[in-house]
Short mmCIF file of C-alpha atoms in Angstrom, two decimals:
data_model
loop_
_atom_site.label_atom_id
_atom_site.label_comp_id
_atom_site.label_asym_id
_atom_site.label_seq_id
_atom_site.Cartn_x
_atom_site.Cartn_y
_atom_site.Cartn_z
CA MET A 1 8.72 16.00 52.57
CA GLN A 2 7.66 14.10 49.45
CA LYS A 3 9.07 10.58 49.14
CA LYS A 4 9.45 10.47 45.40
CA ILE A 5 12.78 9.10 44.29
CA LEU A 6 13.26 11.85 41.72
CA LEU A 7 12.97 14.60 44.34
CA LEU A 8 15.40 12.77 46.64
CA LEU A 9 17.99 12.47 43.88
CA THR A 10 17.58 16.14 42.96
CA THR A 11 18.08 17.19 46.57
CA LEU A 12 21.25 15.10 46.87
CA VAL A 13 22.69 16.59 43.70
CA VAL A 14 22.03 20.15 44.84
CA ALA A 15 23.56 19.45 48.26
CA PHE A 16 26.66 18.02 46.59
CA VAL A 17 27.08 21.08 44.39
CA PHE A 18 26.86 23.51 47.29
CA CYS A 19 29.69 21.75 49.08
CA GLY A 20 31.98 22.36 46.09
CA ALA A 21 35.26 24.12 46.71
CA ALA A 22 35.17 27.91 46.79
CA SER A 23 38.59 28.04 45.18
CA ALA A 24 37.52 26.93 41.70
CA ALA A 25 39.22 29.08 39.11
CA THR A 26 36.44 29.62 36.58
CA VAL A 27 33.54 31.92 37.35
CA LYS A 28 30.40 30.78 35.55
CA THR A 29 27.73 33.40 35.05
CA ASN A 30 25.48 31.91 32.37
CA HIS A 31 24.26 28.71 34.03
CA ILE A 32 22.28 29.83 37.06
CA ASN A 33 20.03 27.16 38.57
CA THR A 34 17.22 28.97 40.39
CA SER A 35 15.64 25.88 41.97
CA LYS A 36 15.08 26.24 45.72
CA ILE A 37 16.75 23.95 48.24
CA SER A 38 13.77 23.84 50.59
CA ASN A 39 10.32 25.27 51.10
CA VAL A 40 11.14 27.28 54.21
CA GLY A 41 9.52 30.70 54.18
CA THR A 42 6.53 30.83 56.48
CA ALA A 43 6.11 33.61 59.05
CA MET A 44 7.96 31.65 61.74
CA TYR A 45 10.95 31.27 59.44
CA ASP A 46 11.43 34.85 58.29
CA GLN A 47 15.19 35.00 57.59
CA ARG A 48 17.35 38.12 57.25
CA ASP A 49 20.83 39.68 57.36
CA PRO A 50 23.19 36.77 56.54
CA ALA A 51 26.97 36.63 56.96
CA ILE A 52 29.38 34.06 55.52
CA ASP A 53 32.93 32.84 56.01
CA GLY A 54 33.99 29.93 53.81
CA THR A 55 31.34 27.22 54.18
CA ARG A 56 29.85 28.67 57.37
CA ILE A 57 26.80 30.94 57.32
CA VAL A 58 24.90 32.79 60.06
CA TRP A 59 21.66 34.75 59.85
CA GLU A 60 18.76 35.95 62.00
CA GLN A 61 15.54 33.93 61.86
CA ARG A 62 12.18 34.35 63.52
CA SER A 63 11.45 31.41 65.81
CA SER A 64 8.06 29.96 66.75
CA SER A 65 8.21 32.03 69.95
CA GLY A 66 8.17 35.22 67.88
CA TYR A 67 11.77 36.22 68.64
CA ASN A 68 14.54 36.65 66.11
CA ASN A 69 17.39 34.28 66.96
CA VAL A 70 20.75 33.76 65.26
CA TYR A 71 21.05 30.55 63.24
CA TYR A 72 24.10 28.81 61.80
CA LYS A 73 24.78 26.35 58.99
CA ASN A 74 27.94 24.61 57.80
CA LEU A 75 27.57 23.85 54.09
CA ALA A 76 30.37 21.27 54.24
CA THR A 77 28.80 19.14 57.00
CA GLY A 78 25.14 20.11 56.75
CA HIS A 79 25.06 20.88 60.47
CA SER A 80 22.66 23.70 61.38
CA GLY A 81 20.74 25.12 64.30
CA ARG A 82 20.32 28.05 66.66
CA VAL A 83 23.61 29.46 67.91
CA LEU A 84 22.36 30.33 71.40
CA PRO A 85 18.60 29.86 72.03
CA ALA A 86 17.15 32.83 73.89
CA ALA A 87 13.72 34.30 74.65
CA THR A 88 14.83 37.66 73.29
CA ASP A 89 15.80 39.20 69.97
CA GLN A 90 19.22 38.59 68.43
CA TYR A 91 20.38 40.31 65.27
CA HIS A 92 23.29 41.49 63.09
CA ALA A 93 25.44 38.37 63.42
CA ASP A 94 28.94 38.06 61.98
CA ILE A 95 31.21 35.02 61.67
CA SER A 96 34.91 34.24 61.31
CA GLY A 97 35.93 30.59 61.36
CA THR A 98 34.13 29.03 64.33
CA ARG A 99 33.61 32.34 66.14
CA ILE A 100 30.29 34.20 65.98
CA VAL A 101 29.31 37.61 67.37
CA TRP A 102 25.88 39.24 67.43
CA THR A 103 23.75 41.89 69.13
CA GLN A 104 21.32 40.61 71.76
CA MET A 105 18.56 42.50 73.54
CA THR A 106 18.66 42.36 77.34
CA ALA A 107 16.91 44.13 80.22
CA LYS A 108 19.69 46.74 80.04
CA GLY A 109 19.47 47.19 76.28
CA ALA A 110 21.51 45.89 73.36
CA VAL A 111 24.78 44.08 74.12
CA ILE A 112 27.26 42.07 72.05
CA TYR A 113 27.40 38.31 72.60
CA TYR A 114 30.00 35.84 71.41
CA LYS A 115 30.17 32.07 70.84
CA ASN A 116 32.99 29.77 69.80
CA LEU A 117 31.46 26.79 68.01
CA ALA A 118 34.66 24.77 68.46
CA THR A 119 34.63 25.00 72.26
CA GLY A 120 30.96 25.72 72.95
CA TYR A 121 31.88 28.75 75.05
CA SER A 122 29.45 31.68 74.91
CA GLY A 123 28.88 34.89 76.82
CA ARG A 124 28.98 38.66 76.69
CA LEU A 125 31.83 40.10 74.68
CA PHE A 126 32.54 43.02 77.01
CA THR A 127 30.71 43.72 80.27
CA THR A 128 30.46 47.43 80.99
CA SER A 129 28.26 50.00 82.72
CA MET A 130 28.25 52.05 79.53
CA GLY A 131 25.30 52.06 77.15
CA LYS A 132 24.22 49.81 74.32
CA GLN A 133 26.54 47.85 72.05
CA THR A 134 25.74 47.21 68.38
CA HIS A 135 27.14 46.36 64.96
CA ALA A 136 29.91 43.88 65.81
CA SER A 137 32.40 42.77 63.16
CA ILE A 138 34.86 39.90 63.68
CA ASP A 139 37.98 38.59 61.98
CA GLY A 140 39.93 35.82 63.69
CA THR A 141 40.39 36.76 67.35
CA ARG A 142 39.66 40.46 66.79
CA VAL A 143 36.27 42.15 67.18
CA VAL A 144 35.09 45.74 66.74
CA TRP A 145 31.70 47.24 67.62
CA ILE A 146 29.83 50.48 68.29
CA GLN A 147 29.80 51.39 71.99
CA ASP A 148 27.39 53.97 73.42
CA THR A 149 29.36 55.83 76.10
CA ASN A 150 26.23 57.04 77.97
CA SER A 151 26.77 60.59 76.77
CA GLN A 152 24.99 59.92 73.46
CA ASP A 153 28.38 59.51 71.83
CA TYR A 154 29.06 56.45 69.73
CA VAL A 155 32.66 55.21 69.74
CA ILE A 156 34.27 52.22 68.01
CA TYR A 157 35.69 49.70 70.49
CA TYR A 158 38.07 46.81 69.83
CA LYS A 159 38.77 43.50 71.57
CA ASN A 160 41.49 40.95 70.92
CA PHE A 161 40.59 37.52 72.35
CA ALA A 162 44.21 36.38 72.08
CA THR A 163 45.56 39.14 74.33
CA GLY A 164 42.43 40.18 76.25
CA TYR A 165 42.97 43.81 75.27
CA VAL A 166 39.85 46.02 75.10
CA GLY A 167 39.80 49.71 74.21
CA LYS A 168 38.77 52.45 71.83
CA VAL A 169 40.01 52.17 68.27
CA LYS A 170 40.45 55.95 68.09
CA SER A 171 39.26 58.57 70.58
CA SER A 172 37.22 61.30 68.94
CA SER A 173 34.72 64.02 69.79
CA TYR A 174 32.72 62.94 66.72
CA ARG A 175 30.29 60.06 66.48
CA GLN A 176 31.59 56.87 64.88
CA PHE A 177 29.55 54.22 63.06
CA ASN A 178 29.67 51.04 60.95
CA PRO A 179 33.03 49.49 61.90
CA GLU A 180 34.48 46.63 59.84
CA ILE A 181 37.67 44.70 60.54
CA SER A 182 40.08 42.55 58.53
CA GLY A 183 43.27 41.38 60.20
CA THR A 184 44.62 44.35 62.16
CA ARG A 185 42.91 46.97 59.99
CA VAL A 186 39.68 48.69 60.99
CA VAL A 187 37.53 51.00 58.86
CA TRP A 188 34.60 53.09 60.09
CA ARG A 189 32.39 56.05 59.26
CA GLN A 190 32.67 59.25 61.29
CA TYR A 191 30.14 62.09 61.38
CA GLU A 192 31.88 65.47 61.45
CA LEU A 193 30.66 69.00 62.18
CA ASN A 194 30.52 70.07 58.54
CA GLY A 195 27.70 67.57 58.03
CA HIS A 196 29.80 65.11 56.05
CA HIS A 197 30.30 61.46 56.83
CA VAL A 198 33.97 60.57 56.46
CA MET A 199 35.64 57.14 56.23
CA TYR A 200 38.63 56.45 58.47
CA VAL A 201 41.07 53.54 58.65
CA LYS A 202 43.47 52.41 61.40
CA ASN A 203 46.05 49.66 61.56
CA MET A 204 45.92 48.33 65.13
CA ALA A 205 49.37 46.74 64.77
CA THR A 206 51.22 49.91 63.71
CA GLY A 207 48.93 52.65 65.01
CA ALA A 208 48.80 54.24 61.54
CA TYR A 209 45.54 56.17 61.22
CA GLY A 210 43.88 58.59 58.84
CA ARG A 211 41.11 59.37 56.40
CA LEU A 212 40.56 56.72 53.78
CA LEU A 213 40.22 59.29 50.98
CA THR A 214 40.05 63.05 51.40
CA SER A 215 36.94 64.35 49.64
CA THR A 216 34.28 67.03 49.95
CA GLN A 217 31.68 64.36 49.17
CA SER A 218 29.92 62.47 51.94
CA GLN A 219 31.09 58.88 52.40
CA GLY A 220 28.78 56.09 53.53
CA VAL A 221 29.46 52.47 54.43
CA ALA A 222 32.73 50.58 53.91
CA ALA A 223 33.87 46.96 53.68
CA ILE A 224 37.43 45.64 53.96
CA ASP A 225 39.33 42.48 53.07
CA GLY A 226 43.07 42.54 53.74
CA THR A 227 44.44 45.70 52.14
CA ARG A 228 41.41 46.19 49.90
CA VAL A 229 38.61 48.57 50.89
CA ILE A 230 35.38 49.60 49.15
CA TRP A 231 32.90 52.25 50.26
CA THR A 232 29.92 54.27 49.09
CA GLN A 233 30.22 57.97 48.30
CA TYR A 234 27.61 60.59 47.36
CA ASP A 235 27.93 63.69 45.20
CA SER A 236 25.81 66.86 45.29
CA TYR A 237 23.85 65.79 42.18
CA GLY A 238 22.21 62.78 43.77
CA HIS A 239 24.64 60.27 42.28
CA GLU A 240 26.00 57.50 44.46
CA SER A 241 29.19 55.58 43.70
CA ILE A 242 31.30 52.73 45.00
CA TYR A 243 34.99 53.51 45.40
CA TYR A 244 37.89 51.10 45.84
CA LYS A 245 41.29 51.61 47.46
CA ASN A 246 44.29 49.34 47.87
CA LEU A 247 45.95 50.31 51.15
CA ALA A 248 49.19 48.58 50.16
CA THR A 249 49.70 50.66 47.01
CA GLY A 250 47.59 53.74 47.74
CA SER A 251 45.83 53.41 44.39
CA TYR A 252 42.10 54.08 44.26
CA TYR A 253 39.35 54.49 41.69
CA ARG A 254 35.60 54.61 41.26
CA VAL A 255 34.15 51.17 40.63
CA ILE A 256 30.64 52.18 39.60
CA GLN A 257 28.37 55.22 39.59
CA THR A 258 24.59 55.08 39.63
CA SER A 259 22.25 57.21 37.58
CA ASP A 260 20.08 59.85 39.23
CA TYR A 261 18.62 58.96 42.63
CA GLN A 262 19.58 55.31 42.73
CA ASN A 263 20.87 54.21 46.11
CA ILE A 264 23.65 51.78 46.99
CA TYR A 265 23.70 49.85 50.27
CA SER A 266 25.64 47.06 51.98
CA PRO A 267 28.82 46.75 49.90
CA ALA A 268 30.91 43.65 50.66
CA ILE A 269 34.28 42.45 49.38
CA SER A 270 36.27 39.21 49.23
CA GLY A 271 39.56 39.41 47.37
CA THR A 272 38.81 41.13 44.06
CA ARG A 273 35.10 40.25 44.14
CA ILE A 274 32.51 42.74 45.39
CA VAL A 275 28.73 42.70 45.85
CA TRP A 276 26.21 45.36 46.81
CA MET A 277 22.51 46.13 47.03
CA GLN A 278 21.22 48.74 44.58
CA GLU A 279 17.84 50.47 44.80
CA ASP A 280 16.38 52.00 41.66
CA SER A 281 14.29 55.18 41.46
CA PHE A 282 11.12 53.11 41.98
CA GLY A 283 12.39 51.63 45.24
CA HIS A 284 13.10 48.15 43.85
CA GLN A 285 16.17 46.48 45.38
CA SER A 286 18.55 44.13 43.55
CA ILE A 287 21.95 42.51 44.18
CA TYR A 288 24.90 43.27 41.90
CA TYR A 289 28.32 41.65 41.53
CA LYS A 290 31.62 42.77 40.04
CA ASN A 291 35.04 41.14 39.75
CA LEU A 292 37.61 43.94 39.92
CA ALA A 293 40.29 41.73 38.36
CA THR A 294 38.33 40.65 35.28
CA GLY A 295 35.69 43.37 34.96
CA THR A 296 32.89 40.79 35.05
CA TYR A 297 29.73 42.59 36.21
CA PHE A 298 26.10 41.49 36.44
CA ARG A 299 22.90 41.55 38.46
CA ILE A 300 22.42 38.42 40.57
CA LEU A 301 19.23 36.46 39.90
CA PRO A 302 17.02 39.30 38.57
CA SER A 303 13.66 39.18 40.32
CA THR A 304 10.50 41.20 40.85
CA GLN A 305 10.99 40.62 44.59
CA ASN A 306 13.29 42.83 46.66
CA GLN A 307 16.74 41.43 47.48
CA GLY A 308 19.23 42.88 49.92
CA PHE A 309 22.12 42.67 52.42
CA PRO A 310 24.57 40.58 50.37
CA ARG A 311 27.79 39.12 51.78
CA ILE A 312 30.56 37.30 49.95
CA SER A 313 33.32 34.84 50.85
CA GLY A 314 35.44 33.45 48.04
CA THR A 315 33.00 32.42 45.30
CA ARG A 316 29.97 32.12 47.57
CA ILE A 317 27.42 34.93 47.90
CA VAL A 318 24.53 35.01 50.39
CA TRP A 319 21.69 37.53 50.61
CA GLN A 320 18.09 37.93 51.72
CA LYS A 321 15.26 37.75 49.19
CA GLN A 322 11.65 38.75 49.75
CA ASP A 323 9.03 36.02 49.49
CA SER A 324 5.37 36.72 48.97
CA GLY A 325 4.30 39.25 51.58
CA SER A 326 6.82 40.77 53.96
CA ASN A 327 8.89 37.67 54.76
CA TYR A 328 12.44 37.06 53.54
CA SER A 329 14.53 33.94 52.96
CA ILE A 330 18.29 33.49 52.68
CA TYR A 331 19.62 32.59 49.23
CA ILE A 332 23.08 31.46 48.17
CA LEU A 333 24.94 31.52 44.86
CA ASN A 334 28.18 29.68 44.14
CA LEU A 335 29.97 31.60 41.38
CA ALA A 336 32.29 28.66 40.72
CA THR A 337 29.45 26.26 39.87
CA GLY A 338 26.64 28.63 38.94
CA GLN A 339 24.32 26.87 41.38
CA SER A 340 21.92 28.89 43.52
CA GLY A 341 19.00 28.27 45.82
CA ARG A 342 17.28 28.94 49.08
CA LEU A 343 19.20 28.05 52.23
CA THR A 344 17.83 25.27 54.43
CA PRO A 345 17.83 26.24 58.13
#
């Protein structure tokens, strides 16, 4: 690290800005500072697939041993490090408060692990003789994941740490994928015999269950925050759209539709703010943002490098951005301050 006073002052200012409150009322979109926070980006620090909750961020990062491990950083305190060091691959982490879940490779295949940063407790989420476990999503004390039942069927399972209950979200003869949870509500994608992927939603508190939106079009990946849900949907002409539904009112509408053969991936929602990855017809990937309440819409930090897998919490957005070569780094943007930069591990 250089010892110049100017660089030290700049670093302190950037760190102060990133700890700003996520609840600021004004969204600034015209004052983006693209300076990087650190120079992390070598092969041993390839960073991907972030998740965020408030000031806490998790992501997978390649360690010097060659394994991908889950890392954590608290923007408010500056504390960071590996969540649970292991000589094996860890990936697809999610976070809620001080609780983190992720997929970890073992001798028996992929399983879900859990750690509570407040207590230090860690271990397997659910020990079973069934097959692999992947794609965990957590909110508070509730977790959902994909469970292989050993018959090549994929079923969404649910666990409540507060009660100890574990079970299927909804029994089905069809394969289920991509679960997401917010409060007591779970959304997932289900592959049905007609070849369509259909989005379903269930309220674990009431048992209410059904299709998110009846359509002849195939539905892709969903995200949920409270009673608000967004998902991708494809028509027969090669157009892909993002749809929004308010479960409290039943109202829904199309948020955005792409032109021919542009793909949408990884939608995420926090309140009325949504982000997604969009791939153009040339294969270039960018991150987009829209505020459903104000209509504000723009591409985040336009770049010639590919950017993907965005997540949002309040006014903070995190995503992975390609460096030179095949490595990626985690970037963060605070919509309230307009400040952005590369995340220090």
